[in-house]
XYZ file of C-alpha atoms in Angstrom:
281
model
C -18.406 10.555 35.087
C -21.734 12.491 34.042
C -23.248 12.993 30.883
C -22.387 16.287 30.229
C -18.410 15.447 30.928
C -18.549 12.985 28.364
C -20.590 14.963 25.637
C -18.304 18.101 26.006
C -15.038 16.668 25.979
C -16.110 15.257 22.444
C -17.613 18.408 21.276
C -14.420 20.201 22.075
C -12.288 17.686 19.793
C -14.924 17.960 17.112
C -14.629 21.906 17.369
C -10.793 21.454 17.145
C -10.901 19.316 14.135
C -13.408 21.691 12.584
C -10.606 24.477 13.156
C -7.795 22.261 11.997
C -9.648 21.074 8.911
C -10.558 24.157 7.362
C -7.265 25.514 8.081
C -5.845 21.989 6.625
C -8.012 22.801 3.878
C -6.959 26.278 2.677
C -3.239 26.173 3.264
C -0.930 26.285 0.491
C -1.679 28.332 -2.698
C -5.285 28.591 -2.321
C -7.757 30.815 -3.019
C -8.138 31.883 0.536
C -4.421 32.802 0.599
C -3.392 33.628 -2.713
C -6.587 36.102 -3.671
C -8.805 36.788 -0.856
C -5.923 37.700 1.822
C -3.951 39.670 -0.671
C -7.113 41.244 -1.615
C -8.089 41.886 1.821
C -5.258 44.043 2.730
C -4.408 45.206 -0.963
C -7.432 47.224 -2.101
C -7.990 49.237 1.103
C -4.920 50.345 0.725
C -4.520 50.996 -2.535
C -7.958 53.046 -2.795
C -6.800 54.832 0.731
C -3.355 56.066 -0.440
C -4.350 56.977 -4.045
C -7.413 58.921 -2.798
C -5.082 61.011 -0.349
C -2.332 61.184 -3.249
C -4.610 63.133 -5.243
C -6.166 65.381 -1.925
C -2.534 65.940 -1.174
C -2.024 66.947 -4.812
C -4.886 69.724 -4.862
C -3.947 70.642 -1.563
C -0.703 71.902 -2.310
C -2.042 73.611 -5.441
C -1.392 77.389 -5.002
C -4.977 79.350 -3.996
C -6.597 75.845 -3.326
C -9.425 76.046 -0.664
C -11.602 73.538 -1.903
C -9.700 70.420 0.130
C -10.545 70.630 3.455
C -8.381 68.786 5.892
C -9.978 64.684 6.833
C -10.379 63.784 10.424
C -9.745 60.371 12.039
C -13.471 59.481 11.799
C -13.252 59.630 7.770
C -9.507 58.242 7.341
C -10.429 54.324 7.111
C -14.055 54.403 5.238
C -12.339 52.280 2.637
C -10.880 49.670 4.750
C -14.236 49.463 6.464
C -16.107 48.887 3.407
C -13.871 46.405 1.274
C -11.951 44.804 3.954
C -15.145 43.263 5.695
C -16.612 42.714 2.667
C -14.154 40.711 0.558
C -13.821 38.754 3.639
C -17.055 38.365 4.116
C -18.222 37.457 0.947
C -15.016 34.970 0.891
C -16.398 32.854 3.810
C -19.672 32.441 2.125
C -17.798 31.095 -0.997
C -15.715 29.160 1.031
C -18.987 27.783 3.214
C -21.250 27.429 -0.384
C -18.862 25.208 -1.589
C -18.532 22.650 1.052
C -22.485 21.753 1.012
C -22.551 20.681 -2.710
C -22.251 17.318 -3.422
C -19.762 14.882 -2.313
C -17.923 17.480 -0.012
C -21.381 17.962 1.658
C -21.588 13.945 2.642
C -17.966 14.092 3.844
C -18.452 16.965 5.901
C -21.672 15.839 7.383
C -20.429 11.814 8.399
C -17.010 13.726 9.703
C -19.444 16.330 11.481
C -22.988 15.289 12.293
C -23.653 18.540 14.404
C -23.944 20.271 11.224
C -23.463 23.950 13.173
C -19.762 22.651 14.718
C -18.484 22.782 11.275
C -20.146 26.087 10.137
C -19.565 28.022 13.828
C -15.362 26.971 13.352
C -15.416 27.923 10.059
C -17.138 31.337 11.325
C -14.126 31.797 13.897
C -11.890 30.722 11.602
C -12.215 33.690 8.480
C -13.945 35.865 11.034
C -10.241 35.530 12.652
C -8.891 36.555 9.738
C -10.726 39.157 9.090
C -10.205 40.526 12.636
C -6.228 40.734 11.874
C -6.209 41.792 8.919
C -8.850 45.061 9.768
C -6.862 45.411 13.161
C -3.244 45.853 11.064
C -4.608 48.007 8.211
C -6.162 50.465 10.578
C -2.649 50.967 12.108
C -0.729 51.258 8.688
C -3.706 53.845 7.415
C -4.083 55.616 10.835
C -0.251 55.729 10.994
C 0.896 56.406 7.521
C -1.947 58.901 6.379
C -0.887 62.075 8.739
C 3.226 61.572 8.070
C 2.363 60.852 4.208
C -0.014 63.355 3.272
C -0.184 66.137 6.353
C -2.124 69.205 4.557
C -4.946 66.830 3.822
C -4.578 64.063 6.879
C -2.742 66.069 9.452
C -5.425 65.887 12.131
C -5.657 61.656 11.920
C -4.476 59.793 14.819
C -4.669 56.410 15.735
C -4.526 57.231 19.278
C -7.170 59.785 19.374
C -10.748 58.764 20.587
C -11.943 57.634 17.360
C -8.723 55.786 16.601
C -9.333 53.919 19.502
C -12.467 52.823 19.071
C -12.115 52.097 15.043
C -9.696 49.519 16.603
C -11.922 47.165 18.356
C -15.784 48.207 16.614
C -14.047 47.139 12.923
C -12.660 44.145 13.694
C -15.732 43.204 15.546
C -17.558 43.966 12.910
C -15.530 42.165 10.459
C -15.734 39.048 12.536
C -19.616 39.123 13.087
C -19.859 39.757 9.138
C -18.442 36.601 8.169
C -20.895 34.958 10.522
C -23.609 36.734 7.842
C -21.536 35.111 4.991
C -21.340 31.524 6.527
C -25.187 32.004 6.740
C -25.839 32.615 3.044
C -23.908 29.748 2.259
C -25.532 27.665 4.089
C -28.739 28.988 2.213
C -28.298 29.748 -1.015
C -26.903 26.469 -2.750
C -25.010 28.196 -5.332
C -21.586 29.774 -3.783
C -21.764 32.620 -6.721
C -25.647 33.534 -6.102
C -24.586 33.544 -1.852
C -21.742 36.114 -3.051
C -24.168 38.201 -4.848
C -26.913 38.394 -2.756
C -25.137 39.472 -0.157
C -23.055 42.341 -2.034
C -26.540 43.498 -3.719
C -27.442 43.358 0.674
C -24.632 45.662 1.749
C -24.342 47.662 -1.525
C -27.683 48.307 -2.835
C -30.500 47.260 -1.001
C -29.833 48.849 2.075
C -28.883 52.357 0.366
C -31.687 52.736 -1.592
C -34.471 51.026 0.594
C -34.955 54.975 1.746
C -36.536 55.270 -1.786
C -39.338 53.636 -0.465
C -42.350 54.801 1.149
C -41.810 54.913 5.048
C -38.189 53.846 3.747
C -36.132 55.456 6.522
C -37.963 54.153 9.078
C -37.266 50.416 7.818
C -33.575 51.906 6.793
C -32.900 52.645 10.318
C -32.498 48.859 11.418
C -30.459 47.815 8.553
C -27.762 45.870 10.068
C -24.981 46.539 7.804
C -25.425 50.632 7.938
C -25.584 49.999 11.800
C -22.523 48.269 12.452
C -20.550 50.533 10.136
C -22.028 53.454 11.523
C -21.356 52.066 15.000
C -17.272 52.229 14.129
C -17.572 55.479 14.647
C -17.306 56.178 10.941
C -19.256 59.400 9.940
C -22.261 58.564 7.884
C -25.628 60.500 6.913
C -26.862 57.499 8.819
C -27.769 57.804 12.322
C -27.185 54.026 14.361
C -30.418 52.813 15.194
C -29.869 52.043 18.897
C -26.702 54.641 19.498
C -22.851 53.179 18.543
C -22.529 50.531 21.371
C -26.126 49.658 20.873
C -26.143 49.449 17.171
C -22.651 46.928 16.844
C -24.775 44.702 19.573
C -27.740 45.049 17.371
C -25.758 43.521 14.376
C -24.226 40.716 16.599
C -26.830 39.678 17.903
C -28.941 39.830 13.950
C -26.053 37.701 12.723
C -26.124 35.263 15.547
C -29.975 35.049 15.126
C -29.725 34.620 11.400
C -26.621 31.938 11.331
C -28.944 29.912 13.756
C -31.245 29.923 11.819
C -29.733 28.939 8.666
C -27.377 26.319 10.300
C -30.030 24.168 12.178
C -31.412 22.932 9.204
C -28.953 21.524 7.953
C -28.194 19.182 10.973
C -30.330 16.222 9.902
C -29.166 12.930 12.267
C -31.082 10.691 9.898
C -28.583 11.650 7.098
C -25.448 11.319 8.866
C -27.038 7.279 10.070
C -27.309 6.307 6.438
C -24.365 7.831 5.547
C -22.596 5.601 8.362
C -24.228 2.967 7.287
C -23.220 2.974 3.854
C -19.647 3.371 5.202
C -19.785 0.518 7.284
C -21.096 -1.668 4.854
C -18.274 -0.290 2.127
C -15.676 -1.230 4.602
């Protein structure tokens, strides 16, 4: 038996502990379960329906021309933007708090490739996220025309942009939490990784074209690319075209979550820490 056929039969049981743990780790009443889920699926939904409530409301208003009816392309804005962010911003918590202090020397003696850990956590809320994008789209793309027809009449989740909201989103969702595993792994403080990245998504990229020569540095922000590649209309044009731009923020994620991963895999650590195990037991 080679090498290799020994190394990756124990990376794939690490990988699947990694998995198991953080699932082992957030079941029950949890934040992750209790609050971020919940919160997840929740606001979207609420923000959705009681934004078309009120359009529907005007609409029906005798004289009123001043609501114009909403195609597909603008029916799920909301559960792009909170949906992928909460979840987002959840995994970075969730990341942030398992490098502080004793959790931090558990994690590293149970995992001493430091990036197994952070990559299964990744797949695992990046998962989540995935689902839970992939089922609001239907109950928004579904619900919106039979709920509220003079405003949402023309949305339809099998229509070209339906379509394609159904696998850019959740793609996007996924590859975001990748962004939030990264902050936690470099900002220390699971509350500064949580801002930092909202004052990313929220503010910094929609006001860097406030800048001089600001639109040309706006035009590869990562975040306005990926939710522009959805297929969600935006006074944004995607950098690279749709397909191009979601690839361009896959590929930035990966890049940055190797980079702020590797450091953290430190061999000497992970020896003392086995050594002070051993000479516990």
């Amino acid at each position: 038996m080679s090498g290799a056929e020994v190394v990756q039969p124990a990376l794939r049981v690490r990988w699947g502990r990694a998995i198991a743990a953080e699932w082992t780790r957030t079941s029950g009443r949890g934040f992750l379960w209790s609050i971020a889920v919940p919160l997840t699926v929740g606001l979207p939904l609420l923000v959705t329906f009681a934004i078309a409530a009120v359009a529907e409301r005007f609409a029906r208003i005798p004289g009123q021309s001043a609501i114009t009816s909403v195609s597909t392309t603008n029916a799920v804005y909301w559960v792009i933007t909170f949906a992928t962010a909460i979840m987002m911003v959840t995994a970075a918590y969730a990341h942030g708090v398992q490098r502080r202090g004793d959790v931090r020397d558990l994690e590293a003696f149970l995992f001493p490739r430091a990036w197994v850990a952070a990559a299964a956590r990744w797949v695992f809320y990046g998962s989540i996220a995935a689902v839970s994008t992939v089922v609001l789209l239907v109950i928004v793309l579904v619900a919106l025309p039979r709920l509220f027809p003079l405003v949402y009449g023309e949305v339809d989740l099998t229509d070209a942009a339906g379509l394609r909201f159904l696998w850019t989103v959740p793609m996007y969702a996924f590859a975001a939490c990748g962004m939030g595993i990264a902050a936690g792994a470099v900002i220390r403080t699971p509350s500064a990784a949580v801002a930092v990245l909202l004052f990313w998504v929220y503010v910094a990229e929609n006001s860097i074209s406030l800048l001089p020569h600001g639109y040309t540095v706006q035009a590869y922000a990562p975040f306005l690319n990926a939710v522009a590649a959805t297929g969600q209309e935006l006074a944004f044009l995607p950098r690279f075209g749709r397909n191009g731009s979601l690839v361009y923020f896959v590929v930035f994620t990966v890049a940055v979550f190797a980079v702020a991963v590797g450091p953290w895999a430190r061999p000497g650590r992970v020896r003392r820490l086995r050594a002070a195990w051993a000479a516990g037991a």
